[in-house]
Amino acid sequence: MNETIVFAVISLSAIGSISAVILYFVAQKFKVIEDPRIDIVNEKLPGANCGGCGLAGCRAFAEELVKTGDLSKLNCPVGGSETMRQIAEVLGLVAEEKDPLIAVIRCNGSRANAPVKVSYEGASSCAFAHVLTAGESGCPNGCLGLGDCVVSCQFDAIYIDDITGLPVVSNEKCIACGACVTACPRSIIELRKKGKKDRRIFVSCINTEKGGPARKNCQVACIGCGKCVKECAYDAITLQNNLAYIDHEKCKLCRKCEPVCPTGSILELNFPPRKEKAGETLKTTEPVTVE
Amino acid sequence: MSLLTISGSPHVHTQQSVKSIMYGVVIAMIPAIFVSVYFFGIDAARVMLISVLGCLFFEWVIQKYLIKGPVTINDGSALVTGILLAFNVPANLPWWILIIGALVSIGIGKMSFGGLGKNPFNPALVGRVFLLISFPVQMTSWPMPKALFAEGITDAITGPTTLGIIKEGLSAGKTIQEIMASPDFPGYLNDMMGVQGGSLGEISALALLLGALFMFTRKIITWHIPTAYIGSAVIFSGILWLIDPTQYIDPLMHLLAGGMILGVFYMATDMVSSPMTARGQIVFGVGAGLLTILIRVWGAYPEGVSFAILIMNAFTPLINSYFKPKRFGEVVKHG
Amino acid sequence: MKTFKLGGVHPEENKISANKAIEVFPLPEKVYVPVSQSLGAPSKVVVEKGAVVKTGQLLAKGESFISANVHCPVSGKVTRIDDIIDSSGYKRQAVYIDVAGDEWEESIDRSPDIIYEISADRDTIIKKINEMGVVGLGGATFPSHVKLMVPDGKKAQYLLINGVECEPYLTADHRLMLERGEEMLIGTAILKKALGVEKAFIGIERNKPDAIEHLSRLCAKFKGIEVMPLKVKYPQGGEKQLIKAVVNLEVPSGKLPIEVGCVVNNVGTAFAVYEAIQKNKPLIERVVTVTGKSVLNPANFLVRIGTPVSLLIERAGGLPEDTGKVISGGPMMGKALTSLEVPVVKGTSGILIMPGQESKRTTVLSCIRCGRCITACPMGLEPVLLAQLSESQLFEKAEKEKIMDCIECGSCHYTCPAGRPLLDYLRLGKNKTGLLIRNRGKK
């Protein structure tokens, strides 16, 4: 009895120590020397592994930062400027101050504005529906409302509004990782400056058809009339392919373009109500509220 | 006129649905249900009723209150599980053991994996094996069926199954011939008709084959798994029998005794837990056949069908990823 | 009985219009002729707004190798060259013509006499087919002249004429074989000459015994053309399936039929070839089946290209009250239309009207892993796996599992007891995987 125990103890400890020695040498042999700063930088990162920086996860981002030592091309949208400042401190660099961005849905073709003409049945995937058809409203550029962006969002920041059938982005939750921008097969979503007090102005339409056909499918389509272009004092608005686009870098949020738009396709978000009535405009949109 | 619908092709769909498949299986089990009621009387009906109601109830509770998703108890899958569970237990099983069996089948065997279609193991077999291990005494005391064409129902006499008799006899040092010559041994015809001790649904090979024929004609099952299963079991047991007929029973007895037919046609063919490709199904059947005979001949239990199928269920994902269907245009070789 | 081996399904045939003779459709008042009606590059418009055009005149010229000419189907005046909505709802360029009279180009032989003598040589045939804008009329609209130019190093052995019409409901090819059988066979002989092959087979499914009998009798007059009756099974009309069924050869994955020495053409194409070569007539009309269970007078019309679909439906008894879906093509592979104002194009083989109840898809349940889609797939793929991969965007893996071999026949979705939209995801996967492969090529 005793012999068995002694034998087992001895043989097991022998195996243990031999393995330990082997492991030690193997570890020495295959040791990877890594810049310790990678770990430090990695710890400062939010760890969401969302890919919003364009790299495969936070670790890869940290490696890239330390390797290149260049902050100008890399940015963590989740952590924002605060995180980037801390990282810059670790690396002994100066971080550029970047305005926070947010995903913006550039389509206002709600069920009321762009009535349904045919009904779609099938896989609930915008990517597939986009291949199959122009969509229920007939607008070839409009939101299909099947929620590929919702699925792509890791931060639960987008949901489809039941009444309008359009996606809504949450101001608090969106970190502008850009996953929805890639997911949308129609490139409706754009990352734009979040703006002070979440105030934003943008053209909520990307339809490039001529005015007539565009309006046929959607009341609030941009018809490319160019009135807003003339109105803008900062050259922030350009007109291309029957479509106006407001450059968010140049826009000063002066609110002059919004009242002149005859179809109401320019949207203002989170501004206080106007004091004087802004002329006779064909405003058909209901006030947009964003949580 | 209502709005035109647009969708991708195809625009027509087969009549067969999950529901029709499940209820097809139920219809196929009707002959065996009648046989079990005929031989075991009201006890059999009691066991089946409790098992079915238990399965339906647990599925409903879990879907409604635990998962809080849509309730799909009318798709027939819980009904099939309930009947199969009842088929796999003796007719005199106490009601509370049945309820536990139903809970394990539905709760652990099926819903814990996400419901119909996601369970890796056959739910009824999970329940059965759980009960067999937890309540070995109750699960292996089989009431004896009355003789064919006999009046009334036999009193609660219990006795061993055909395979149990053989296993016991062999361990007592008898040869197969001596065992089969004994008056207690049911014999081929009785095994075929159902006059043998055993679980509710496994006793009559004839009734089960009748149902299987129905499933074949309705294309609910394909030939691959049953043929491979029976083929491999027959070949393997046949080799053993040829080597020593005094120690190993012949392949026909292997087929007729125990739960072989029930397992082969009703449980191994369960779509959810068996491989999807024809090649994979053959591998699955061969494996299950070998394991069944292995367990029956050398294992501790006299019966091996449930274990064999469960073990092969575990291999199903692996089989699925290794045995691909024959691709069109893949065999063409140049030069 | 010959058929292909792997997979296949048996949808209800519903060939309601099989005994309705081909009816010449009256000239419409207006036609819209899409500029690009074939696979390949869009053609370039060669007429101007306001131009007076004759029937058979060239409207748009195919400029690249894979593209086809489009001819004027009517005579009249070009009113606009503008976008129209195509069957999917997207915009496409089209020529709008107001019809006036029916004045044909003088070069076209409009007499009903059948010309048996094939005087044109090989090169002339191919050139003429190209000029006359003949494309595959089975539905894929691949320019026919491209198929006839056998690449170097390859040799055509068999010409297969596709008279299978495996799609339920459609009867256009069936009627054509019965009523224009002789012309179709001369067309076959012309194609044989152009390819330099000895043997041509006409594959017809057993559900059209009258066509098999009729053509077998006519074939006695033609050397080297044989009718091959086939067992009824969908999708036998698929190019690769037909080759497998008739001559028992398998086209390797990712290759064209010429790899195994076969060229496949539809019966409609053979007829169009006859008209192009013997009668000098460009492809400006085709047989279209208008059918459906609730349609009053299901019919087979000989329609000018560009005629709005709504006119066809009107003549077949009007749009039924309970219409839920209007499909261009058959129920297995056709496209659901978003608007009835779309014109008939070269690839329109039928207009199928489905009642509301029937057109609804069944509720999608979770997959029960029955493997029926795998059994049904004629290409030996695993639709369930491919759909999963494409849903989770693993397109590289999907490529390894041969997603690009999918012929989009719809057998998987048809057979799925859980009603899962397998083909929807497969299409998406094919689309994305194709993009991936093309991008890789660019690098």
PDB file of C-alpha atoms in Angstrom, chain B residues 1-19 21-22 72 114-120 218-222 271-278 281 316-317 320 323-332 334, chain C residues 6 240-241 244 250-253 259 319 321 323-327 330-334 336-338 354 360-362 365-372 374 378-382 384-385 401-402 410 413-419 423-424 427:
ATOM      1  CA  MET B   1     -56.361  45.801 -55.766  1.00  0.00           C
ATOM      2  CA  SER B   2     -53.841  45.204 -53.039  1.00  0.00           C
ATOM      3  CA  LEU B   3     -50.174  45.998 -53.466  1.00  0.00           C
ATOM      4  CA  LEU B   4     -48.099  43.788 -55.706  1.00  0.00           C
ATOM      5  CA  THR B   5     -45.683  41.634 -53.809  1.00  0.00           C
ATOM      6  CA  ILE B   6     -42.075  41.439 -54.832  1.00  0.00           C
ATOM      7  CA  SER B   7     -39.746  38.749 -53.682  1.00  0.00           C
ATOM      8  CA  GLY B   8     -36.902  36.716 -55.029  1.00  0.00           C
ATOM      9  CA  SER B   9     -37.640  33.547 -56.937  1.00  0.00           C
ATOM     10  CA  PRO B  10     -38.888  30.849 -56.505  1.00  0.00           C
ATOM     11  CA  HIS B  11     -42.487  31.921 -56.211  1.00  0.00           C
ATOM     12  CA  VAL B  12     -43.957  28.497 -55.580  1.00  0.00           C
ATOM     13  CA  HIS B  13     -43.376  26.255 -52.626  1.00  0.00           C
ATOM     14  CA  THR B  14     -43.780  22.593 -51.848  1.00  0.00           C
ATOM     15  CA  GLN B  15     -46.767  21.483 -49.790  1.00  0.00           C
ATOM     16  CA  GLN B  16     -44.580  19.723 -47.274  1.00  0.00           C
ATOM     17  CA  SER B  17     -43.874  21.661 -44.101  1.00  0.00           C
ATOM     18  CA  VAL B  18     -42.298  21.040 -40.724  1.00  0.00           C
ATOM     19  CA  LYS B  19     -45.778  20.447 -39.412  1.00  0.00           C
ATOM     20  CA  ILE B  21     -43.448  16.030 -41.467  1.00  0.00           C
ATOM     21  CA  MET B  22     -43.987  15.895 -37.713  1.00  0.00           C
ATOM     22  CA  THR B  72     -44.889  26.597 -31.302  1.00  0.00           C
ATOM     23  CA  GLY B 114     -32.619  26.818 -28.476  1.00  0.00           C
ATOM     24  CA  GLY B 115     -35.565  24.690 -29.464  1.00  0.00           C
ATOM     25  CA  LEU B 116     -36.503  22.712 -32.526  1.00  0.00           C
ATOM     26  CA  GLY B 117     -33.702  22.395 -35.027  1.00  0.00           C
ATOM     27  CA  LYS B 118     -30.875  23.303 -32.692  1.00  0.00           C
ATOM     28  CA  ASN B 119     -30.717  20.270 -30.423  1.00  0.00           C
ATOM     29  CA  PRO B 120     -27.687  18.088 -31.118  1.00  0.00           C
ATOM     30  CA  ARG B 218     -44.431  10.101 -47.774  1.00  0.00           C
ATOM     31  CA  LYS B 219     -40.709  10.770 -48.186  1.00  0.00           C
ATOM     32  CA  ILE B 220     -40.366  11.722 -44.541  1.00  0.00           C
ATOM     33  CA  ILE B 221     -37.332   9.461 -44.229  1.00  0.00           C
ATOM     34  CA  THR B 222     -34.858   8.310 -46.850  1.00  0.00           C
ATOM     35  CA  MET B 271     -33.691  14.998 -39.028  1.00  0.00           C
ATOM     36  CA  VAL B 272     -32.414  17.443 -36.493  1.00  0.00           C
ATOM     37  CA  SER B 273     -29.787  15.218 -34.943  1.00  0.00           C
ATOM     38  CA  SER B 274     -28.690  13.179 -37.963  1.00  0.00           C
ATOM     39  CA  PRO B 275     -26.367  14.272 -40.773  1.00  0.00           C
ATOM     40  CA  MET B 276     -27.761  16.145 -43.750  1.00  0.00           C
ATOM     41  CA  THR B 277     -25.942  14.648 -46.712  1.00  0.00           C
ATOM     42  CA  ALA B 278     -26.520  11.181 -48.132  1.00  0.00           C
ATOM     43  CA  GLN B 281     -26.158   9.595 -43.327  1.00  0.00           C
ATOM     44  CA  THR B 316     -23.162  14.551 -36.520  1.00  0.00           C
ATOM     45  CA  PRO B 317     -21.606  18.033 -36.781  1.00  0.00           C
ATOM     46  CA  ASN B 320     -21.604  17.128 -41.681  1.00  0.00           C
ATOM     47  CA  PHE B 323     -18.847  14.299 -45.786  1.00  0.00           C
ATOM     48  CA  LYS B 324     -19.850  16.788 -48.431  1.00  0.00           C
ATOM     49  CA  PRO B 325     -22.341  15.896 -51.117  1.00  0.00           C
ATOM     50  CA  LYS B 326     -21.001  14.975 -54.531  1.00  0.00           C
ATOM     51  CA  ARG B 327     -20.608  18.301 -56.291  1.00  0.00           C
ATOM     52  CA  PHE B 328     -21.726  18.642 -59.872  1.00  0.00           C
ATOM     53  CA  GLY B 329     -18.739  18.664 -62.186  1.00  0.00           C
ATOM     54  CA  GLU B 330     -16.212  17.682 -59.558  1.00  0.00           C
ATOM     55  CA  VAL B 331     -15.290  14.189 -60.821  1.00  0.00           C
ATOM     56  CA  VAL B 332     -14.176  15.348 -64.253  1.00  0.00           C
ATOM     57  CA  HIS B 334      -8.264  16.106 -67.328  1.00  0.00           C
TER      58      HIS B 334
ATOM     59  CA  LEU C   6     -28.144  15.024 -58.855  1.00  0.00           C
ATOM     60  CA  LYS C 240     -25.487  21.928 -67.331  1.00  0.00           C
ATOM     61  CA  GLN C 241     -28.369  19.680 -66.326  1.00  0.00           C
ATOM     62  CA  LYS C 244     -25.801  15.764 -68.248  1.00  0.00           C
ATOM     63  CA  GLU C 250     -20.537  16.981 -66.654  1.00  0.00           C
ATOM     64  CA  VAL C 251     -19.421  20.534 -67.244  1.00  0.00           C
ATOM     65  CA  PRO C 252     -16.603  21.128 -64.745  1.00  0.00           C
ATOM     66  CA  SER C 253     -17.214  23.642 -61.996  1.00  0.00           C
ATOM     67  CA  GLU C 259     -15.395  22.565 -72.160  1.00  0.00           C
ATOM     68  CA  LEU C 319     -55.824  41.598 -64.205  1.00  0.00           C
ATOM     69  CA  GLU C 321     -59.168  41.040 -58.685  1.00  0.00           C
ATOM     70  CA  THR C 323     -53.735  39.397 -57.907  1.00  0.00           C
ATOM     71  CA  GLY C 324     -50.875  39.301 -55.453  1.00  0.00           C
ATOM     72  CA  LYS C 325     -47.902  38.997 -57.702  1.00  0.00           C
ATOM     73  CA  VAL C 326     -47.067  39.380 -61.361  1.00  0.00           C
ATOM     74  CA  ILE C 327     -44.018  37.475 -62.478  1.00  0.00           C
ATOM     75  CA  GLY C 330     -41.793  31.135 -64.657  1.00  0.00           C
ATOM     76  CA  PRO C 331     -42.590  30.619 -60.987  1.00  0.00           C
ATOM     77  CA  MET C 332     -39.238  29.033 -60.169  1.00  0.00           C
ATOM     78  CA  MET C 333     -36.826  31.554 -61.621  1.00  0.00           C
ATOM     79  CA  GLY C 334     -38.957  34.483 -62.797  1.00  0.00           C
ATOM     80  CA  ALA C 336     -41.645  39.604 -59.618  1.00  0.00           C
ATOM     81  CA  LEU C 337     -42.615  42.846 -61.336  1.00  0.00           C
ATOM     82  CA  THR C 338     -42.891  46.107 -59.447  1.00  0.00           C
ATOM     83  CA  MET C 354     -50.451  34.649 -59.076  1.00  0.00           C
ATOM     84  CA  LYS C 360     -47.416  34.848 -50.081  1.00  0.00           C
ATOM     85  CA  ARG C 361     -44.429  33.041 -48.719  1.00  0.00           C
ATOM     86  CA  THR C 362     -44.887  30.655 -45.824  1.00  0.00           C
ATOM     87  CA  LEU C 365     -39.362  28.633 -39.160  1.00  0.00           C
ATOM     88  CA  SER C 366     -36.046  27.530 -37.802  1.00  0.00           C
ATOM     89  CA  CYS C 367     -34.078  25.029 -39.840  1.00  0.00           C
ATOM     90  CA  ILE C 368     -34.741  21.439 -38.793  1.00  0.00           C
ATOM     91  CA  ARG C 369     -31.630  20.221 -40.597  1.00  0.00           C
ATOM     92  CA  CYS C 370     -33.581  17.770 -42.706  1.00  0.00           C
ATOM     93  CA  GLY C 371     -31.095  18.171 -45.545  1.00  0.00           C
ATOM     94  CA  ARG C 372     -33.788  18.378 -48.203  1.00  0.00           C
ATOM     95  CA  ILE C 374     -28.995  19.387 -50.182  1.00  0.00           C
ATOM     96  CA  PRO C 378     -28.877  19.929 -58.816  1.00  0.00           C
ATOM     97  CA  MET C 379     -25.341  21.241 -58.399  1.00  0.00           C
ATOM     98  CA  GLY C 380     -24.583  19.152 -55.314  1.00  0.00           C
ATOM     99  CA  LEU C 381     -24.168  22.147 -53.043  1.00  0.00           C
ATOM    100  CA  GLU C 382     -25.273  22.615 -49.469  1.00  0.00           C
ATOM    101  CA  VAL C 384     -28.318  25.504 -45.904  1.00  0.00           C
ATOM    102  CA  LEU C 385     -24.618  25.941 -45.199  1.00  0.00           C
ATOM    103  CA  GLU C 401     -17.956  25.672 -50.659  1.00  0.00           C
ATOM    104  CA  LYS C 402     -18.588  26.498 -54.333  1.00  0.00           C
ATOM    105  CA  GLY C 410     -34.685  27.770 -56.541  1.00  0.00           C
ATOM    106  CA  HIS C 413     -36.151  27.198 -51.311  1.00  0.00           C
ATOM    107  CA  TYR C 414     -38.947  25.306 -53.036  1.00  0.00           C
ATOM    108  CA  THR C 415     -38.285  22.166 -51.056  1.00  0.00           C
ATOM    109  CA  CYS C 416     -37.542  23.681 -47.635  1.00  0.00           C
ATOM    110  CA  PRO C 417     -40.212  22.516 -45.171  1.00  0.00           C
ATOM    111  CA  ALA C 418     -39.362  25.395 -42.853  1.00  0.00           C
ATOM    112  CA  GLY C 419     -39.904  27.905 -45.670  1.00  0.00           C
ATOM    113  CA  LEU C 423     -32.052  31.352 -52.363  1.00  0.00           C
ATOM    114  CA  ASP C 424     -32.318  34.955 -51.174  1.00  0.00           C
ATOM    115  CA  ARG C 427     -28.026  35.227 -54.256  1.00  0.00           C
TER     116      ARG C 427
END
